[in-house]
Structure formats: C-alpha cells, structure tokens
CSV table of C-alpha atoms in Angstrom, one decimal:
chain,number,residue,atom,x,y,z
A,69,MET,CA,11.7,5.1,14.6
A,70,MET,CA,15.2,4.1,15.6
A,71,THR,CA,16.8,7.5,16.1
A,72,SER,CA,17.7,6.7,19.7
A,73,LEU,CA,20.1,4.1,18.4
A,74,SER,CA,22.3,6.5,16.4
A,75,THR,CA,24.7,7.4,19.2
A,76,THR,CA,26.1,3.9,19.4
A,77,GLN,CA,27.0,3.1,15.8
A,78,ASN,CA,30.4,1.8,14.8
A,79,PRO,CA,32.2,2.0,18.1
A,80,SER,CA,35.9,2.5,17.5
A,81,ASN,CA,37.0,0.2,20.3
A,82,GLY,CA,36.1,-2.8,18.2
A,83,LYS,CA,33.4,-4.1,20.5
A,84,GLU,CA,29.9,-4.8,19.4
A,85,GLY,CA,28.0,-1.5,19.4
A,86,THR,CA,24.9,-2.7,21.4
A,87,VAL,CA,22.0,-0.4,21.4
A,88,THR,CA,19.1,0.2,23.7
A,89,GLN,CA,16.4,-2.3,22.9
A,90,PRO,CA,13.1,-0.9,21.6
A,91,ALA,CA,10.0,-2.2,23.4
A,92,ASN,CA,8.7,-5.6,22.1
A,93,CYS,CA,11.9,-6.2,20.1
A,94,PRO,CA,12.7,-9.9,20.1
A,95,TYR,CA,16.3,-9.3,18.8
A,96,GLN,CA,19.4,-7.9,20.2
A,97,LEU,CA,20.4,-5.0,17.9
A,98,PHE,CA,23.9,-3.8,17.4
A,99,ASN,CA,26.2,-1.9,15.0
A,100,GLN,CA,23.5,0.4,13.8
A,101,GLU,CA,24.9,2.5,10.9
A,102,VAL,CA,23.6,5.3,8.6
A,103,VAL,CA,25.2,4.0,5.4
A,104,TRP,CA,23.9,6.8,3.1
A,105,ASN,CA,22.4,10.1,4.0
A,106,GLY,CA,20.6,12.1,1.3
A,107,LYS,CA,18.5,15.2,1.3
A,108,TRP,CA,15.2,13.2,1.2
A,109,ILE,CA,16.1,9.8,2.4
A,110,GLN,CA,18.6,7.9,4.6
A,111,THR,CA,19.7,4.3,4.2
A,112,ARG,CA,20.5,2.4,7.4
A,113,GLN,CA,21.9,-1.0,8.4
A,114,VAL,CA,21.7,-2.8,11.7
A,115,ARG,CA,22.8,-6.2,12.9
A,116,PHE,CA,20.5,-8.4,15.0
A,117,LYS,CA,20.8,-11.5,17.0
A,118,THR,CA,18.0,-13.8,18.0
A,119,SER,CA,17.5,-15.4,21.4
A,120,ASN,CA,18.9,-18.6,20.1
A,121,GLY,CA,22.0,-17.0,18.7
A,122,GLN,CA,21.2,-16.7,15.0
A,123,GLN,CA,22.5,-13.5,13.5
A,124,GLY,CA,21.5,-11.3,10.5
A,125,VAL,CA,21.6,-7.9,9.0
A,126,TRP,CA,18.6,-5.6,8.3
A,127,GLN,CA,18.9,-2.8,5.7
A,128,SER,CA,16.2,-0.2,5.5
A,129,VAL,CA,15.3,3.3,4.2
A,130,HIS,CA,14.0,6.3,6.2
A,131,ARG,CA,12.6,9.6,5.1
A,132,ASN,CA,14.6,12.7,6.3
A,133,THR,CA,11.6,15.0,5.9
A,134,LYS,CA,9.2,14.2,8.7
A,135,PRO,CA,8.6,17.2,11.0
A,136,VAL,CA,9.2,16.2,14.7
A,137,GLU,CA,5.6,16.7,15.8
A,138,ALA,CA,3.9,15.3,12.6
A,139,PRO,CA,1.6,12.4,13.3
A,140,ALA,CA,3.0,10.5,10.3
A,141,ASP,CA,5.2,11.1,7.2
A,142,GLY,CA,2.2,11.6,5.0
A,143,VAL,CA,-1.5,11.2,4.3
A,144,SER,CA,-3.5,9.3,1.7
A,145,ILE,CA,-6.9,10.7,1.0
A,146,LEU,CA,-10.1,8.7,0.3
A,147,ALA,CA,-12.2,11.5,-1.1
A,148,ARG,CA,-15.8,10.4,-1.6
A,149,VAL,CA,-17.5,12.7,-4.1
A,150,ARG,CA,-21.3,12.8,-4.3
A,151,LYS,CA,-22.3,14.1,-7.7
A,152,GLU,CA,-25.6,13.8,-9.6
A,153,GLY,CA,-26.8,11.2,-7.2
A,154,LYS,CA,-23.7,8.9,-7.6
A,155,LEU,CA,-20.7,8.1,-5.3
A,156,PHE,CA,-17.3,8.6,-6.8
A,157,LEU,CA,-13.7,8.3,-5.5
A,158,VAL,CA,-11.1,10.9,-6.6
A,159,LEU,CA,-8.0,9.2,-8.0
A,160,ILE,CA,-4.9,10.5,-9.6
A,161,LYS,CA,-2.4,9.3,-12.2
A,162,GLN,CA,1.2,10.4,-12.0
A,163,TYR,CA,4.5,9.2,-13.3
A,164,ARG,CA,6.6,7.7,-10.5
A,165,ILE,CA,10.4,7.9,-11.0
A,166,PRO,CA,11.2,5.1,-8.4
A,167,CYS,CA,8.9,2.7,-10.3
A,168,GLY,CA,9.6,3.9,-13.8
A,169,LYS,CA,5.9,3.8,-14.5
A,170,LEU,CA,2.7,5.8,-14.6
A,171,CYS,CA,0.8,4.9,-11.4
A,172,LEU,CA,-2.9,5.1,-10.4
A,173,GLU,CA,-3.1,6.3,-6.8
A,174,LEU,CA,-5.1,7.9,-4.1
A,175,PRO,CA,-4.3,11.6,-3.7
A,176,ALA,CA,-1.5,11.8,-1.1
A,177,GLY,CA,1.3,13.9,0.3
A,178,LEU,CA,3.7,14.6,3.1
A,179,ILE,CA,2.5,16.3,6.2
A,180,ASP,CA,4.0,19.8,6.7
A,181,ALA,CA,5.3,21.2,10.0
A,182,GLY,CA,2.5,22.2,12.3
A,183,GLU,CA,-0.2,20.4,10.3
A,184,THR,CA,-2.5,17.7,11.6
A,185,ALA,CA,-3.2,14.7,9.3
A,186,GLN,CA,-6.7,16.1,8.5
A,187,GLN,CA,-5.3,19.5,7.6
A,188,ALA,CA,-2.7,17.9,5.3
A,189,ALA,CA,-5.5,15.8,3.7
A,190,ILE,CA,-7.7,18.8,2.9
A,191,ARG,CA,-4.7,20.8,1.6
A,192,GLU,CA,-3.3,18.0,-0.5
A,193,LEU,CA,-6.7,17.1,-2.0
A,194,LYS,CA,-7.1,20.8,-3.0
A,195,GLU,CA,-3.6,21.1,-4.4
A,196,GLU,CA,-3.4,17.7,-6.3
A,197,THR,CA,-7.0,17.5,-7.5
A,198,GLY,CA,-8.7,20.9,-7.1
A,199,TYR,CA,-11.5,19.5,-5.0
A,200,THR,CA,-12.7,21.2,-1.8
A,201,SER,CA,-13.8,19.1,1.1
A,202,GLY,CA,-15.6,20.5,4.1
A,203,LYS,CA,-16.1,17.2,6.0
A,204,VAL,CA,-13.6,14.7,7.4
A,205,VAL,CA,-15.4,11.4,7.9
A,206,MET,CA,-12.6,9.4,9.5
A,207,GLU,CA,-8.9,9.6,10.3
A,208,SER,CA,-7.2,6.2,10.5
A,209,LYS,CA,-4.5,5.1,12.9
A,210,LEU,CA,-0.9,5.5,11.9
A,211,CYS,CA,0.0,2.8,9.4
A,212,PHE,CA,3.2,1.7,7.7
A,213,LEU,CA,3.5,1.4,3.9
A,214,ASP,CA,6.2,-1.2,3.6
A,215,PRO,CA,7.3,-2.2,7.1
A,216,GLY,CA,10.0,-4.7,6.1
A,217,LEU,CA,11.8,-2.0,4.1
A,218,THR,CA,11.0,1.4,5.6
A,219,ASP,CA,9.4,3.3,8.5
A,220,ASP,CA,7.5,5.5,5.9
A,221,SER,CA,4.1,6.0,7.5
A,222,GLN,CA,0.8,7.5,6.7
A,223,CYS,CA,-2.7,8.2,8.0
A,224,LEU,CA,-5.6,7.4,5.7
A,225,VAL,CA,-8.1,10.2,5.8
A,226,VAL,CA,-11.7,9.8,4.5
A,227,VAL,CA,-13.3,13.0,3.4
A,228,ASP,CA,-16.7,13.8,1.8
A,229,VAL,CA,-16.9,16.2,-1.2
A,230,ASP,CA,-20.1,17.8,-2.5
A,231,GLY,CA,-19.5,17.4,-6.2
A,232,ASP,CA,-22.5,19.5,-7.1
A,233,ALA,CA,-21.3,22.5,-5.1
A,234,PRO,CA,-20.1,25.5,-7.2
A,235,GLU,CA,-16.5,25.3,-6.0
A,236,ASN,CA,-16.3,21.7,-7.2
A,237,LEU,CA,-17.9,22.0,-10.6
A,238,ASN,CA,-14.6,23.0,-12.3
A,239,PRO,CA,-11.9,22.0,-9.8
A,240,ILE,CA,-8.5,23.6,-10.5
A,241,GLN,CA,-5.3,22.0,-9.3
A,242,VAL,CA,-2.6,24.0,-7.5
A,243,LEU,CA,0.5,22.0,-8.4
A,244,ASP,CA,4.2,22.4,-7.6
A,245,SER,CA,6.3,23.5,-10.6
A,246,THR,CA,7.6,19.9,-11.0
A,247,GLU,CA,4.3,18.1,-10.5
A,248,SER,CA,2.2,16.6,-13.4
A,249,ILE,CA,-1.0,14.9,-12.1
A,250,GLU,CA,-4.1,13.7,-13.9
A,251,VAL,CA,-7.3,13.6,-11.9
A,252,LEU,CA,-10.1,11.0,-12.3
A,253,LEU,CA,-13.5,10.4,-10.8
A,254,ILE,CA,-14.3,6.7,-10.6
A,255,GLU,CA,-17.7,5.4,-9.3
A,256,GLN,CA,-17.0,3.4,-6.1
A,257,SER,CA,-19.2,0.6,-7.3
A,258,LYS,CA,-17.0,0.3,-10.5
A,259,LEU,CA,-13.6,0.8,-8.7
A,260,MET,CA,-12.4,-2.8,-8.8
A,261,ALA,CA,-13.5,-3.3,-12.4
A,262,TYR,CA,-11.7,-0.1,-13.4
A,263,ILE,CA,-8.5,-1.2,-11.8
A,264,SER,CA,-8.7,-4.7,-13.2
A,265,ASN,CA,-9.2,-3.4,-16.7
A,266,LEU,CA,-6.1,-1.1,-16.6
A,267,ASP,CA,-3.5,-2.0,-19.3
A,268,SER,CA,-0.6,-3.1,-17.1
A,269,SER,CA,1.9,-2.3,-19.8
A,270,SER,CA,1.2,1.4,-19.5
A,271,ILE,CA,0.0,2.0,-15.9
A,272,VAL,CA,0.3,0.3,-12.5
A,273,VAL,CA,-1.6,0.8,-9.3
A,274,GLU,CA,-0.6,1.6,-5.7
A,275,SER,CA,-1.2,-0.9,-3.0
A,276,THR,CA,-3.3,1.1,-0.6
A,277,LEU,CA,-5.8,1.9,-3.3
A,278,LEU,CA,-5.9,-1.6,-4.6
A,279,ALA,CA,-6.5,-3.0,-1.1
A,280,TYR,CA,-9.3,-0.6,-0.5
A,281,ALA,CA,-10.9,-1.6,-3.8
A,282,MET,CA,-10.6,-5.3,-2.8
A,283,GLY,CA,-12.1,-4.6,0.6
A,284,ILE,CA,-15.2,-3.2,-1.2
A,285,GLN,CA,-15.3,-6.2,-3.5
A,286,PHE,CA,-15.0,-8.8,-0.7
A,287,ALA,CA,-17.1,-7.1,1.9
A,288,THR,CA,-20.2,-9.0,1.0
A,289,LEU,CA,-18.7,-12.1,-0.7
A,290,GLN,CA,-19.1,-15.1,1.5
B,280,MET,CA,12.4,-0.6,-12.9
B,281,MET,CA,15.2,1.7,-14.1
B,282,THR,CA,18.0,-0.8,-14.7
B,283,SER,CA,18.2,0.3,-18.3
B,284,LEU,CA,19.5,3.6,-17.1
B,285,SER,CA,22.5,2.4,-15.2
B,286,THR,CA,25.0,2.4,-18.1
B,287,THR,CA,24.9,6.2,-18.5
B,288,GLN,CA,25.5,7.3,-14.9
B,289,ASN,CA,28.1,9.9,-14.1
B,290,PRO,CA,29.8,10.3,-17.5
B,291,SER,CA,33.4,11.3,-17.1
B,292,ASN,CA,33.3,13.9,-19.9
B,293,GLY,CA,31.4,16.3,-17.7
B,294,LYS,CA,28.3,16.5,-19.9
B,295,GLU,CA,24.9,15.7,-18.4
B,296,GLY,CA,24.4,11.9,-18.4
B,297,THR,CA,21.1,11.8,-20.2
B,298,VAL,CA,19.3,8.5,-20.1
B,299,THR,CA,16.8,6.7,-22.3
B,300,GLN,CA,13.3,8.0,-21.4
B,301,PRO,CA,10.9,5.5,-20.0
B,302,ALA,CA,7.5,5.4,-21.6
B,303,ASN,CA,5.0,8.0,-20.2
B,304,CYS,CA,7.8,9.8,-18.4
B,305,PRO,CA,7.1,13.6,-18.4
B,306,TYR,CA,10.6,14.4,-17.2
B,307,GLN,CA,14.0,14.4,-18.8
B,308,LEU,CA,16.1,12.1,-16.6
B,309,PHE,CA,19.9,12.4,-16.2
B,310,ASN,CA,22.8,11.6,-13.9
B,311,GLN,CA,21.3,8.3,-12.6
B,312,GLU,CA,23.5,7.0,-9.8
B,313,VAL,CA,23.6,4.0,-7.5
B,314,VAL,CA,24.6,5.8,-4.3
B,315,TRP,CA,24.7,2.8,-2.0
B,316,ASN,CA,24.5,-0.9,-2.9
B,317,GLY,CA,23.8,-3.4,-0.1
B,318,LYS,CA,23.0,-7.1,0.0
B,319,TRP,CA,19.3,-6.6,0.2
B,320,ILE,CA,18.6,-3.1,-1.1
B,321,GLN,CA,20.1,-0.4,-3.3
B,322,THR,CA,19.7,3.4,-3.0
B,323,ARG,CA,19.6,5.4,-6.2
B,324,GLN,CA,19.5,9.1,-7.1
B,325,VAL,CA,18.5,10.6,-10.4
B,326,ARG,CA,18.1,14.2,-11.6
B,327,PHE,CA,15.1,15.3,-13.6
B,328,LYS,CA,14.0,18.3,-15.6
B,329,THR,CA,10.4,19.2,-16.5
B,330,SER,CA,9.2,20.4,-19.9
B,331,ASN,CA,9.3,24.0,-18.5
B,332,GLY,CA,12.9,23.7,-17.3
B,333,GLN,CA,12.4,23.1,-13.6
B,334,GLN,CA,15.0,20.7,-12.2
B,335,GLY,CA,14.9,18.4,-9.2
B,336,VAL,CA,16.5,15.2,-7.7
B,337,TRP,CA,14.7,12.0,-6.8
B,338,GLN,CA,16.2,9.6,-4.3
B,339,SER,CA,14.7,6.1,-4.1
B,340,VAL,CA,15.4,2.6,-2.8
B,341,HIS,CA,15.2,-0.7,-4.7
B,342,ARG,CA,15.3,-4.3,-3.6
B,343,ASN,CA,18.3,-6.4,-4.9
B,344,THR,CA,16.5,-9.7,-4.3
B,345,LYS,CA,13.8,-10.0,-7.1
B,346,PRO,CA,14.3,-13.0,-9.4
B,347,VAL,CA,14.4,-11.8,-13.0
B,348,GLU,CA,11.2,-13.7,-14.0
B,349,ALA,CA,9.2,-13.1,-10.8
B,350,PRO,CA,5.9,-11.2,-11.3
B,351,ALA,CA,6.6,-8.9,-8.3
B,352,ASP,CA,9.0,-8.6,-5.4
B,353,GLY,CA,6.5,-10.3,-3.1
B,354,VAL,CA,3.0,-11.3,-2.2
B,355,SER,CA,0.6,-10.4,0.5
B,356,ILE,CA,-2.1,-13.0,1.4
B,357,LEU,CA,-5.7,-12.4,2.2
B,358,ALA,CA,-6.5,-15.8,3.7
B,359,ARG,CA,-10.2,-16.2,4.4
B,360,VAL,CA,-10.8,-19.0,6.9
B,361,ARG,CA,-14.2,-20.6,7.2
B,362,LYS,CA,-14.4,-22.2,10.6
B,363,GLU,CA,-17.4,-23.2,12.6
B,364,GLY,CA,-19.7,-21.2,10.3
B,365,LYS,CA,-17.8,-17.9,10.6
B,366,LEU,CA,-15.5,-16.1,8.2
B,367,PHE,CA,-12.1,-15.1,9.6
B,368,LEU,CA,-9.0,-13.4,8.2
B,369,VAL,CA,-5.5,-14.7,9.1
B,370,LEU,CA,-3.3,-11.9,10.4
B,371,ILE,CA,0.2,-11.9,11.9
B,372,LYS,CA,2.1,-9.8,14.4
B,373,GLN,CA,5.8,-9.4,14.0
B,374,TYR,CA,8.5,-7.0,15.2
B,375,ARG,CA,9.7,-4.8,12.3
B,376,ILE,CA,13.2,-3.5,12.6
B,377,PRO,CA,12.8,-0.6,10.1
B,378,CYS,CA,9.8,0.7,12.0
B,379,GLY,CA,11.1,-0.1,15.5
B,380,LYS,CA,7.7,-1.5,16.4
B,381,LEU,CA,5.5,-4.6,16.6
B,382,CYS,CA,3.3,-4.6,13.4
B,383,LEU,CA,-0.1,-6.1,12.6
B,384,GLU,CA,0.1,-7.4,9.0
B,385,LEU,CA,-1.2,-9.7,6.3
B,386,PRO,CA,1.0,-12.8,5.9
B,387,ALA,CA,3.5,-11.9,3.2
B,388,GLY,CA,6.8,-12.7,1.7
B,389,LEU,CA,9.2,-12.4,-1.2
B,390,ILE,CA,8.6,-14.5,-4.3
B,391,ASP,CA,11.3,-17.1,-4.9
B,392,ALA,CA,13.0,-17.8,-8.2
B,393,GLY,CA,10.7,-20.0,-10.4
B,394,GLU,CA,7.6,-19.3,-8.3
B,395,THR,CA,4.3,-17.8,-9.5
B,396,ALA,CA,2.6,-15.3,-7.1
B,397,GLN,CA,0.0,-18.0,-6.3
B,398,GLN,CA,2.7,-20.5,-5.4
B,399,ALA,CA,4.5,-18.0,-3.2
B,400,ALA,CA,1.2,-17.1,-1.5
B,401,ILE,CA,0.4,-20.8,-0.6
B,402,ARG,CA,4.0,-21.4,0.5
B,403,GLU,CA,4.3,-18.2,2.7
B,404,LEU,CA,0.8,-18.8,4.3
B,405,LYS,CA,2.0,-22.3,5.3
B,406,GLU,CA,5.4,-21.1,6.5
B,407,GLU,CA,4.3,-18.0,8.4
B,408,THR,CA,0.9,-19.3,9.8
B,409,GLY,CA,0.7,-23.0,9.4
B,410,TYR,CA,-2.5,-22.8,7.5
B,411,THR,CA,-3.0,-24.9,4.3
B,412,SER,CA,-5.1,-23.4,1.5
B,413,GLY,CA,-6.3,-25.4,-1.5
B,414,LYS,CA,-8.1,-22.7,-3.3
B,415,VAL,CA,-6.9,-19.4,-4.8
B,416,VAL,CA,-9.9,-17.0,-5.2
B,417,MET,CA,-8.1,-14.1,-6.8
B,418,GLU,CA,-4.7,-12.8,-7.8
B,419,SER,CA,-4.4,-9.1,-8.1
B,420,LYS,CA,-2.5,-7.0,-10.6
B,421,LEU,CA,1.0,-6.0,-9.8
B,422,CYS,CA,0.9,-3.1,-7.3
B,423,PHE,CA,3.5,-0.8,-5.7
B,424,LEU,CA,3.7,-0.4,-1.9
B,425,ASP,CA,5.2,3.1,-1.7
B,426,PRO,CA,5.7,4.4,-5.3
B,427,GLY,CA,7.2,7.8,-4.3
B,428,LEU,CA,10.0,6.0,-2.4
B,429,THR,CA,10.6,2.6,-3.9
B,430,ASP,CA,9.7,0.2,-6.7
B,431,ASP,CA,9.0,-2.5,-4.2
B,432,SER,CA,6.0,-4.4,-5.6
B,433,GLN,CA,3.5,-7.1,-4.7
B,434,CYS,CA,0.6,-9.1,-5.8
B,435,LEU,CA,-2.4,-9.5,-3.4
B,436,VAL,CA,-3.5,-13.1,-3.4
B,437,VAL,CA,-6.9,-14.0,-1.9
B,438,VAL,CA,-7.1,-17.7,-0.8
B,439,ASP,CA,-9.8,-19.7,0.9
B,440,VAL,CA,-8.9,-21.9,3.9
B,441,ASP,CA,-11.1,-24.7,5.3
B,442,GLY,CA,-10.7,-24.0,9.0
B,443,ASP,CA,-12.5,-27.2,10.0
B,444,ALA,CA,-10.3,-29.5,7.9
B,445,PRO,CA,-8.0,-31.8,9.9
B,446,GLU,CA,-4.8,-30.1,8.6
B,447,ASN,CA,-6.0,-26.7,9.8
B,448,LEU,CA,-7.1,-27.6,13.3
B,449,ASN,CA,-3.7,-27.2,14.8
B,450,PRO,CA,-1.7,-25.3,12.2
B,451,ILE,CA,2.1,-25.4,12.8
B,452,GLN,CA,4.4,-22.7,11.5
B,453,VAL,CA,7.6,-23.4,9.5
B,454,LEU,CA,9.6,-20.3,10.3
B,455,ASP,CA,13.1,-19.3,9.4
B,456,SER,CA,15.6,-19.4,12.3
B,457,THR,CA,15.4,-15.6,12.6
B,458,GLU,CA,11.6,-15.2,12.3
B,459,SER,CA,9.3,-14.6,15.3
B,460,ILE,CA,5.6,-14.4,14.2
B,461,GLU,CA,2.4,-14.6,16.1
B,462,VAL,CA,-0.7,-15.8,14.2
B,463,LEU,CA,-4.3,-14.4,14.8
B,464,LEU,CA,-7.7,-15.2,13.4
B,465,ILE,CA,-9.9,-12.2,13.3
B,466,GLU,CA,-13.6,-12.3,12.1
B,467,GLN,CA,-13.8,-10.2,8.9
B,468,SER,CA,-16.9,-8.5,10.2
B,469,LYS,CA,-14.9,-7.3,13.3
B,470,LEU,CA,-11.7,-6.5,11.4
B,471,MET,CA,-12.0,-2.7,11.5
B,472,ALA,CA,-13.1,-2.6,15.1
B,473,TYR,CA,-10.1,-4.9,16.0
B,474,ILE,CA,-7.6,-2.6,14.3
B,475,SER,CA,-9.2,0.6,15.7
B,476,ASN,CA,-9.0,-0.8,19.2
B,477,LEU,CA,-5.2,-1.6,19.0
B,478,ASP,CA,-3.1,0.2,21.6
B,479,SER,CA,-0.9,2.3,19.3
B,480,SER,CA,1.8,2.6,21.9
B,481,SER,CA,2.6,-1.1,21.6
B,482,ILE,CA,1.5,-2.1,18.0
B,483,VAL,CA,1.0,-0.5,14.7
B,484,VAL,CA,-0.7,-1.7,11.5
B,485,GLU,CA,0.5,-2.1,7.9
B,486,SER,CA,-1.2,0.0,5.1
B,487,THR,CA,-2.5,-2.7,2.8
B,488,LEU,CA,-4.3,-4.5,5.7
B,489,LEU,CA,-5.8,-1.2,7.0
B,490,ALA,CA,-7.0,-0.2,3.5
B,491,TYR,CA,-8.6,-3.6,3.0
B,492,ALA,CA,-10.4,-3.2,6.4
B,493,MET,CA,-11.5,0.3,5.4
B,494,GLY,CA,-12.9,-1.0,2.1
B,495,ILE,CA,-15.0,-3.5,3.9
B,496,GLN,CA,-16.2,-0.8,6.3
B,497,PHE,CA,-17.0,1.8,3.5
B,498,ALA,CA,-18.4,-0.7,1.0
B,499,THR,CA,-22.0,-0.1,2.0
B,500,LEU,CA,-21.7,3.3,3.7
B,501,GLN,CA,-23.4,5.9,1.6
C-alpha cells in the first residue's frame, strides 16, 4: 500500500515531490498522484528513478473498499466437497463486466469490516454457492493477484464440505440482487481436463483456479 | 474486451447510451465511459441493469499495451529445471510499485507484437532469469488475473530447462535498464514450505505462484 505517499503529490513549488521510500524499494519515487478516484477503485501514477539515473512512470489501480483492519481485499475459496466417496471442488461461473466474458472461477469475495479471512470464506461460500463448511483446512499468506498492475490482494482459504450432510444436499444461494452465479461441482481428479475442454469462445478461466489445477497436474509429473 | 462499446458512450442527447450486448451478458450495459486514459492503462466505468431492474456501476482497469493479434496481455512461466537429479522451479523476487512491497513471483512479462505466448515465455525467461529452455511442455488457455477488476490476461507456459547444460550453469540476465530482479531456484517438493516460511513483513507472494504451490500440496491430500 502506498497511502503514506499521498501527502507529497504534485507540490506547487515546482520541485520534485519526493516521497518516503518504502522498505526494499530500489527506486526513488516522486510525484505520486491520484489521477482518478471512483467509488470502487482509484487510479494512481508515480514517477521513479533507478540508482543509475534511469527514469520511468508507473500507473496502477487500487481498490477503495478495503476495511482498514482487513487482512486482504478479498478471499478465494478452495472448497473440497466429499460426496458419495468422491472429492469435488466447488466452482462458479459468472459474467465479468471487465473481461466482457463468462468466467470460470473459485468462489470469492471481498472481506467485510470486522471479518477474518476465514469468516469471509465461510460466508462467501454460503452466499455464492449455498454450501456450508464447518472446517477450515488452511489459510494462505496474503497474496497479490496482479502485482504489476494493482495492490488487489487475497487470501486463499481451503475448506472441507461434507457433501452428504443434510444442509448440503440441496444448497441454496443467497445472492445480492445484482449477482447471477452458476455453481458447479467438478471432481478434483478431472479438474484440469474440465478446464482444458472449455470452449474458449464462450467461457474463460481465472488465473488462480487454473494455476491450482496445473499444480495438481504437475505435482507428480517428473 | 469491451472496445466495441466505446462509440456509444455519453450520448449528448441525454438518453441512456445503450451498448451492444456482449454474448452471455446477463446485464443491460449503458453509459460506458473511459474515465482516465494513461500511457499504460485505461480506467473505465459502465452502468448495468439486471433483468429485474436493479442498477449498478462497474469500474475497471485495462492495459493499453496489448498488440491486436497477441493471444493475451502476458505470459507467466513455470520453468522446471532439472539439475543434479533434482527438480527445481525458477522464481524471481522484484519490488512492485503498485503493491509497495518486494514480491515473490513466477517469471513473467508482456507479449510483444508478432510473438506467440511460447515465444514470449522463452524470451522473458531468458531476459529475467538468464535460463535457456529448449522445450515447451504445455501452454495453458487464456486466463484472467483479476476478472472483477481488469481484463488483464495471461497464458501460463510450462517449460523444461536442462540445469546441467553448459548454457545454464551460469545464467546471465538481460534486464531492461529499470529492472531489478533476483533469481531463485526452489525445489518443487519444497515450494509450499518455502512460501509458507517467507517473512511477510519483508516479502509477499503473487497469486498464480501460490495457487500452483497449493495445487502441488493438495494433489494427493484426501
């Protein structure tokens, strides 16, 4: 996050607006500007200079929605459903306006004020897919979705779901009034084949899900 | 991509600027605007209406750099190095201005005009890490890094590297004048442990890499 830099943008005296250097930063940063500020996102620009004098400009986008205490902007949920002796993953399909396409994704959502990543994961899984999980298997470190472009961050939360439990036999979504989400159960052993066989002209896939599927495929390939 | 919508933004007659509906889109889209246009990225806003009359606004960011014929904005490279009988993955550490942090990532880069994803992967691997690969194992489908925020897209390209070959004994980077990248070889079997043990106060991790590591870890866990 670069919020500490915002007080030094565009100094009116015409000098370079140098900013406090973040730890580990190999560049001298200056002239940080918020160039567009919307309800949901903010676009920023900062100039940088390398130790050998090369200069450049970096343009980036930042969510305006992260609660101060939240551990990340959002969560993605790897929900492992055991049902009739098989292991499935819960996936969703939804139309994504930024991409102009229907997208296959992990269930995911923004973390609300006061929530932990695990609480957000259990809530979003229930809302988006109807499935109830009683067991968090793992919460990942904070990770960044597209670090050259944005500081949008997430935790990956792995949860187990008993697909044979009464509350999960006919899961019912609790969607916002503007959401339209299709839920799928895909066997983990068939995940990469399922993604590979998608018709790219009608649906695309999200990177985190695809990378997880590739990890499964390449885990044992020497 | 929503470039086909740009001709109908902000009509001056005061009527809603309805736009051609993309395939599979459950919303009526209108008043598409480019609200900020930079050298590298563009910020857009569009209003949408659901079938039951609910309205909202979606704000997103789009790279301005993708060559028309390129299969994606960029590539991320899963470079599997066989060296002295062990299997390693090539990782990089670089400071990311949008995140304000040092970030552990897969080697990656934008696809140049006229390049295939595989050509970009081989080139970027050489430039960022110095390693030479002669074998592409797999090229993934097009995937989207953060589909609720941006149409920034990539292909994941898996390549094999002979770490015992003469050209890979002392790999030499070919960096741009503003780049500063540290290269690491991490054993695939120790990848998740390596990431988990990172000191979060000094370095964070990129989502695609973390999800791949989690896929490896959860491939065999029942």
